[in-house]
Amino acid sequence: MIIITGGAGFIGSALLWELNMQGRQDIVVVDTLGSTATGQWRNLSGLSFADFIPRDNFLPLLESGAFTGITAVIHMGAISATTETDADLLIERNFAYSKSIAAYCMKKNIRLIYASSAATYGDGTAGYEDDETRIDSLRPLNMYGYSKQLFDRWALKQGVLEHAAGLKFFNVYGPNEYHKSDMTSVVYKAFNQIRENGQVSLFKSHRPDYHDGEQMRDFVYIRDCTAIMIWLLDHPEISGIFNIGSGEARSFNDLVNATFAALNLKPAINYVPMPEHLQGRYQYHTRAEIAKLRTAGFHKPMTPLEEGVGDYVRNYLDAETPYYDLQSIHKKINHKDF
């Protein structure tokens, strides 16, 4: 049995789909679905799993021995909004909850793969090297990033990282992110802006060394993320902190141009002033160092930006069914690209 916390979320449901594609249905999903208006339940509607457990019921059931035969816990459940201001809530959900799961997994010798975040790197001045010995030197820019760093530090000091894998996700985009509101990817936002008014708004640059729209991010397609997670499930001997990114920095202009190209439209970009509260905390360049992942043995090529955006836009955002769905899999996957 595999347990996926946050299994109805963006990355969790995408991983569930990949496991279903391998013929696996012995999966317990742990999550909260919120209101029907958010549509998060739709992430699960076309997928198969053994049971669904509400988040608040999970830890008591786990610690009481209600689950047997657990081979792995994929802990994706957390508050993922970088704008969350309730520090106590972030500590409760992203730190304390994670500690309880990790302690149980270590006690029972269960494989643990958990979500850290590239937000732990702060403004990037200390680099983006996924070296566990550098965790204490990182300075996140927001409380969300700090809550993730707290758990990384605890996991390191408690020896958890000698057996578990922590994943620092960079800018992930792809199907099943639709419930994330302001935290959705720029691809999703750009697609909807194009459909609404034919153009896309991007922030102007407030640094002379970057032109408008040339701020850069490591954009990684969701299917690359799930491929890495499946590989880590298949290789429980691999442990430590790993960056999950493409290993390449691309501009927001590149991303938006790829979105227009996927729709066979000429680019139309409008540059707007960046809000003052963001100007001092804005990252102008991120790029995941993925040499450690390659050295560990993951050799599958990362999806080029134009291919990933093209697949997402044409086969999901601009399709009748935008969600991962087992019944429509054959018409949606381009086997040449993936």
mmCIF file of N, CA and C in Angstrom, residues 179-236:
data_model
loop_
_atom_site.group_PDB
_atom_site.id
_atom_site.type_symbol
_atom_site.label_atom_id
_atom_site.label_comp_id
_atom_site.label_asym_id
_atom_site.label_seq_id
_atom_site.Cartn_x
_atom_site.Cartn_y
_atom_site.Cartn_z
ATOM 1 N N HIS A 179 -7.190 24.267 -9.149
ATOM 2 C CA HIS A 179 -7.795 24.677 -7.879
ATOM 3 C C HIS A 179 -6.904 25.633 -7.088
ATOM 4 N N LYS A 180 -5.699 25.912 -7.551
ATOM 5 C CA LYS A 180 -4.708 26.621 -6.756
ATOM 6 C C LYS A 180 -4.851 28.141 -6.762
ATOM 7 N N SER A 181 -5.853 28.644 -7.439
ATOM 8 C CA SER A 181 -6.155 30.084 -7.413
ATOM 9 C C SER A 181 -4.921 30.908 -7.815
ATOM 10 N N ASP A 182 -4.486 31.834 -6.953
ATOM 11 C CA ASP A 182 -3.357 32.707 -7.285
ATOM 12 C C ASP A 182 -2.045 31.947 -7.411
ATOM 13 N N MET A 183 -1.992 30.716 -6.902
ATOM 14 C CA MET A 183 -0.762 29.927 -6.944
ATOM 15 C C MET A 183 -0.638 29.066 -8.201
ATOM 16 N N THR A 184 -1.557 29.235 -9.149
ATOM 17 C CA THR A 184 -1.439 28.491 -10.400
ATOM 18 C C THR A 184 -0.233 28.996 -11.197
ATOM 19 N N SER A 185 0.199 28.196 -12.146
ATOM 20 C CA SER A 185 1.385 28.532 -12.932
ATOM 21 C C SER A 185 1.108 29.678 -13.887
ATOM 22 N N VAL A 186 2.176 30.289 -14.378
ATOM 23 C CA VAL A 186 2.045 31.374 -15.359
ATOM 24 C C VAL A 186 1.459 30.832 -16.668
ATOM 25 N N VAL A 187 1.712 29.571 -16.988
ATOM 26 C CA VAL A 187 1.125 28.998 -18.201
ATOM 27 C C VAL A 187 -0.399 29.023 -18.106
ATOM 28 N N TYR A 188 -0.912 28.559 -16.989
ATOM 29 C CA TYR A 188 -2.366 28.524 -16.789
ATOM 30 C C TYR A 188 -2.948 29.938 -16.836
ATOM 31 N N LYS A 189 -2.288 30.873 -16.153
ATOM 32 C CA LYS A 189 -2.775 32.253 -16.142
ATOM 33 C C LYS A 189 -2.698 32.879 -17.530
ATOM 34 N N ALA A 190 -1.592 32.601 -18.230
ATOM 35 C CA ALA A 190 -1.431 33.156 -19.575
ATOM 36 C C ALA A 190 -2.498 32.623 -20.519
ATOM 37 N N PHE A 191 -2.760 31.324 -20.465
ATOM 38 C CA PHE A 191 -3.782 30.719 -21.326
ATOM 39 C C PHE A 191 -5.128 31.410 -21.120
ATOM 40 N N ASN A 192 -5.503 31.619 -19.859
ATOM 41 C CA ASN A 192 -6.803 32.234 -19.573
ATOM 42 C C ASN A 192 -6.836 33.706 -19.966
ATOM 43 N N GLN A 193 -5.708 34.410 -19.797
ATOM 44 C CA GLN A 193 -5.668 35.806 -20.241
ATOM 45 C C GLN A 193 -5.800 35.901 -21.761
ATOM 46 N N ILE A 194 -5.164 34.990 -22.461
ATOM 47 C CA ILE A 194 -5.253 34.986 -23.922
ATOM 48 C C ILE A 194 -6.689 34.720 -24.363
ATOM 49 N N ARG A 195 -7.344 33.776 -23.720
ATOM 50 C CA ARG A 195 -8.724 33.466 -24.063
ATOM 51 C C ARG A 195 -9.668 34.636 -23.743
ATOM 52 N N GLU A 196 -9.348 35.390 -22.687
ATOM 53 C CA GLU A 196 -10.227 36.479 -22.266
ATOM 54 C C GLU A 196 -10.027 37.761 -23.082
ATOM 55 N N ASN A 197 -8.742 38.132 -23.324
ATOM 56 C CA ASN A 197 -8.526 39.428 -23.994
ATOM 57 C C ASN A 197 -7.423 39.422 -25.048
ATOM 58 N N GLY A 198 -6.876 38.259 -25.347
ATOM 59 C CA GLY A 198 -5.924 38.168 -26.445
ATOM 60 C C GLY A 198 -4.508 38.580 -26.118
ATOM 61 N N GLN A 199 -4.231 38.949 -24.877
ATOM 62 C CA GLN A 199 -2.877 39.319 -24.499
ATOM 63 C C GLN A 199 -2.563 38.833 -23.082
ATOM 64 N N VAL A 200 -1.279 38.911 -22.714
ATOM 65 C CA VAL A 200 -0.824 38.459 -21.401
ATOM 66 C C VAL A 200 -0.083 39.601 -20.716
ATOM 67 N N SER A 201 -0.342 39.780 -19.428
ATOM 68 C CA SER A 201 0.352 40.792 -18.641
ATOM 69 C C SER A 201 1.491 40.162 -17.856
ATOM 70 N N LEU A 202 2.673 40.766 -17.938
ATOM 71 C CA LEU A 202 3.829 40.354 -17.165
ATOM 72 C C LEU A 202 4.378 41.550 -16.409
ATOM 73 N N PHE A 203 5.078 41.267 -15.306
ATOM 74 C CA PHE A 203 5.670 42.354 -14.532
ATOM 75 C C PHE A 203 6.831 43.004 -15.275
ATOM 76 N N LYS A 204 6.896 44.314 -15.183
ATOM 77 C CA LYS A 204 8.082 45.022 -15.644
ATOM 78 C C LYS A 204 9.259 44.666 -14.727
ATOM 79 N N SER A 205 10.446 44.834 -15.251
ATOM 80 C CA SER A 205 11.639 44.634 -14.433
ATOM 81 C C SER A 205 11.981 45.922 -13.702
ATOM 82 N N HIS A 206 12.448 45.773 -12.463
ATOM 83 C CA HIS A 206 12.897 46.928 -11.692
ATOM 84 C C HIS A 206 14.403 46.858 -11.439
ATOM 85 N N ARG A 207 15.074 46.073 -12.306
ATOM 86 C CA ARG A 207 16.533 45.999 -12.250
ATOM 87 C C ARG A 207 17.096 46.271 -13.635
ATOM 88 N N PRO A 208 18.131 47.077 -13.741
ATOM 89 C CA PRO A 208 18.669 47.436 -15.061
ATOM 90 C C PRO A 208 19.296 46.266 -15.808
ATOM 91 N N ASP A 209 19.692 45.223 -15.076
ATOM 92 C CA ASP A 209 20.336 44.079 -15.732
ATOM 93 C C ASP A 209 19.326 43.065 -16.279
ATOM 94 N N TYR A 210 18.029 43.320 -16.113
ATOM 95 C CA TYR A 210 16.993 42.450 -16.672
ATOM 96 C C TYR A 210 15.985 43.304 -17.420
ATOM 97 N N HIS A 211 15.739 42.984 -18.682
ATOM 98 C CA HIS A 211 14.693 43.664 -19.436
ATOM 99 C C HIS A 211 13.322 43.159 -18.980
ATOM 100 N N ASP A 212 12.273 43.896 -19.334
ATOM 101 C CA ASP A 212 10.913 43.500 -18.972
ATOM 102 C C ASP A 212 10.603 42.093 -19.503
ATOM 103 N N GLY A 213 10.084 41.259 -18.628
ATOM 104 C CA GLY A 213 9.723 39.903 -19.021
ATOM 105 C C GLY A 213 10.884 38.936 -19.093
ATOM 106 N N GLU A 214 12.107 39.443 -18.881
ATOM 107 C CA GLU A 214 13.286 38.573 -18.955
ATOM 108 C C GLU A 214 13.709 38.046 -17.581
ATOM 109 N N GLN A 215 12.899 38.293 -16.553
ATOM 110 C CA GLN A 215 13.116 37.624 -15.280
ATOM 111 C C GLN A 215 13.026 36.110 -15.535
ATOM 112 N N MET A 216 13.846 35.336 -14.872
ATOM 113 C CA MET A 216 14.001 33.929 -15.240
ATOM 114 C C MET A 216 13.636 32.988 -14.100
ATOM 115 N N ARG A 217 13.074 31.856 -14.490
ATOM 116 C CA ARG A 217 12.689 30.816 -13.544
ATOM 117 C C ARG A 217 13.061 29.453 -14.123
ATOM 118 N N ASP A 218 13.170 28.493 -13.228
ATOM 119 C CA ASP A 218 13.293 27.097 -13.647
ATOM 120 C C ASP A 218 11.886 26.527 -13.698
ATOM 121 N N PHE A 219 11.334 26.441 -14.903
ATOM 122 C CA PHE A 219 9.991 25.897 -15.098
ATOM 123 C C PHE A 219 10.099 24.401 -15.378
ATOM 124 N N VAL A 220 9.390 23.584 -14.598
ATOM 125 C CA VAL A 220 9.483 22.133 -14.766
ATOM 126 C C VAL A 220 8.085 21.555 -14.967
ATOM 127 N N TYR A 221 7.966 20.686 -15.971
ATOM 128 C CA TYR A 221 6.670 20.086 -16.285
ATOM 129 C C TYR A 221 6.330 19.024 -15.248
ATOM 130 N N ILE A 222 5.057 18.927 -14.900
ATOM 131 C CA ILE A 222 4.614 18.023 -13.845
ATOM 132 C C ILE A 222 5.000 16.571 -14.127
ATOM 133 N N ARG A 223 5.021 16.178 -15.388
ATOM 134 C CA ARG A 223 5.336 14.777 -15.699
ATOM 135 C C ARG A 223 6.796 14.452 -15.430
ATOM 136 N N ASP A 224 7.666 15.445 -15.466
ATOM 137 C CA ASP A 224 9.050 15.217 -15.052
ATOM 138 C C ASP A 224 9.116 15.000 -13.541
ATOM 139 N N CYS A 225 8.315 15.759 -12.808
ATOM 140 C CA CYS A 225 8.278 15.613 -11.347
ATOM 141 C C CYS A 225 7.807 14.220 -10.960
ATOM 142 N N THR A 226 6.726 13.769 -11.576
ATOM 143 C CA THR A 226 6.197 12.456 -11.210
ATOM 144 C C THR A 226 7.122 11.331 -11.670
ATOM 145 N N ALA A 227 7.837 11.525 -12.772
ATOM 146 C CA ALA A 227 8.808 10.513 -13.209
ATOM 147 C C ALA A 227 9.912 10.354 -12.170
ATOM 148 N N ILE A 228 10.362 11.464 -11.612
ATOM 149 C CA ILE A 228 11.396 11.411 -10.563
ATOM 150 C C ILE A 228 10.855 10.723 -9.318
ATOM 151 N N MET A 229 9.615 11.019 -8.952
ATOM 152 C CA MET A 229 9.030 10.417 -7.765
ATOM 153 C C MET A 229 8.837 8.911 -7.932
ATOM 154 N N ILE A 230 8.417 8.482 -9.106
ATOM 155 C CA ILE A 230 8.297 7.046 -9.376
ATOM 156 C C ILE A 230 9.664 6.377 -9.278
ATOM 157 N N TRP A 231 10.675 7.030 -9.812
ATOM 158 C CA TRP A 231 12.040 6.503 -9.738
ATOM 159 C C TRP A 231 12.499 6.373 -8.289
ATOM 160 N N LEU A 232 12.189 7.355 -7.468
ATOM 161 C CA LEU A 232 12.559 7.293 -6.058
ATOM 162 C C LEU A 232 11.800 6.198 -5.324
ATOM 163 N N LEU A 233 10.566 5.941 -5.728
ATOM 164 C CA LEU A 233 9.828 4.815 -5.151
ATOM 165 C C LEU A 233 10.487 3.495 -5.508
ATOM 166 N N ASP A 234 10.991 3.405 -6.730
ATOM 167 C CA ASP A 234 11.634 2.176 -7.195
ATOM 168 C C ASP A 234 13.045 2.003 -6.649
ATOM 169 N N HIS A 235 13.606 3.070 -6.077
ATOM 170 C CA HIS A 235 14.974 3.029 -5.544
ATOM 171 C C HIS A 235 14.986 3.548 -4.102
ATOM 172 N N PRO A 236 14.467 2.767 -3.175
ATOM 173 C CA PRO A 236 14.389 3.218 -1.773
ATOM 174 C C PRO A 236 15.744 3.422 -1.115
#
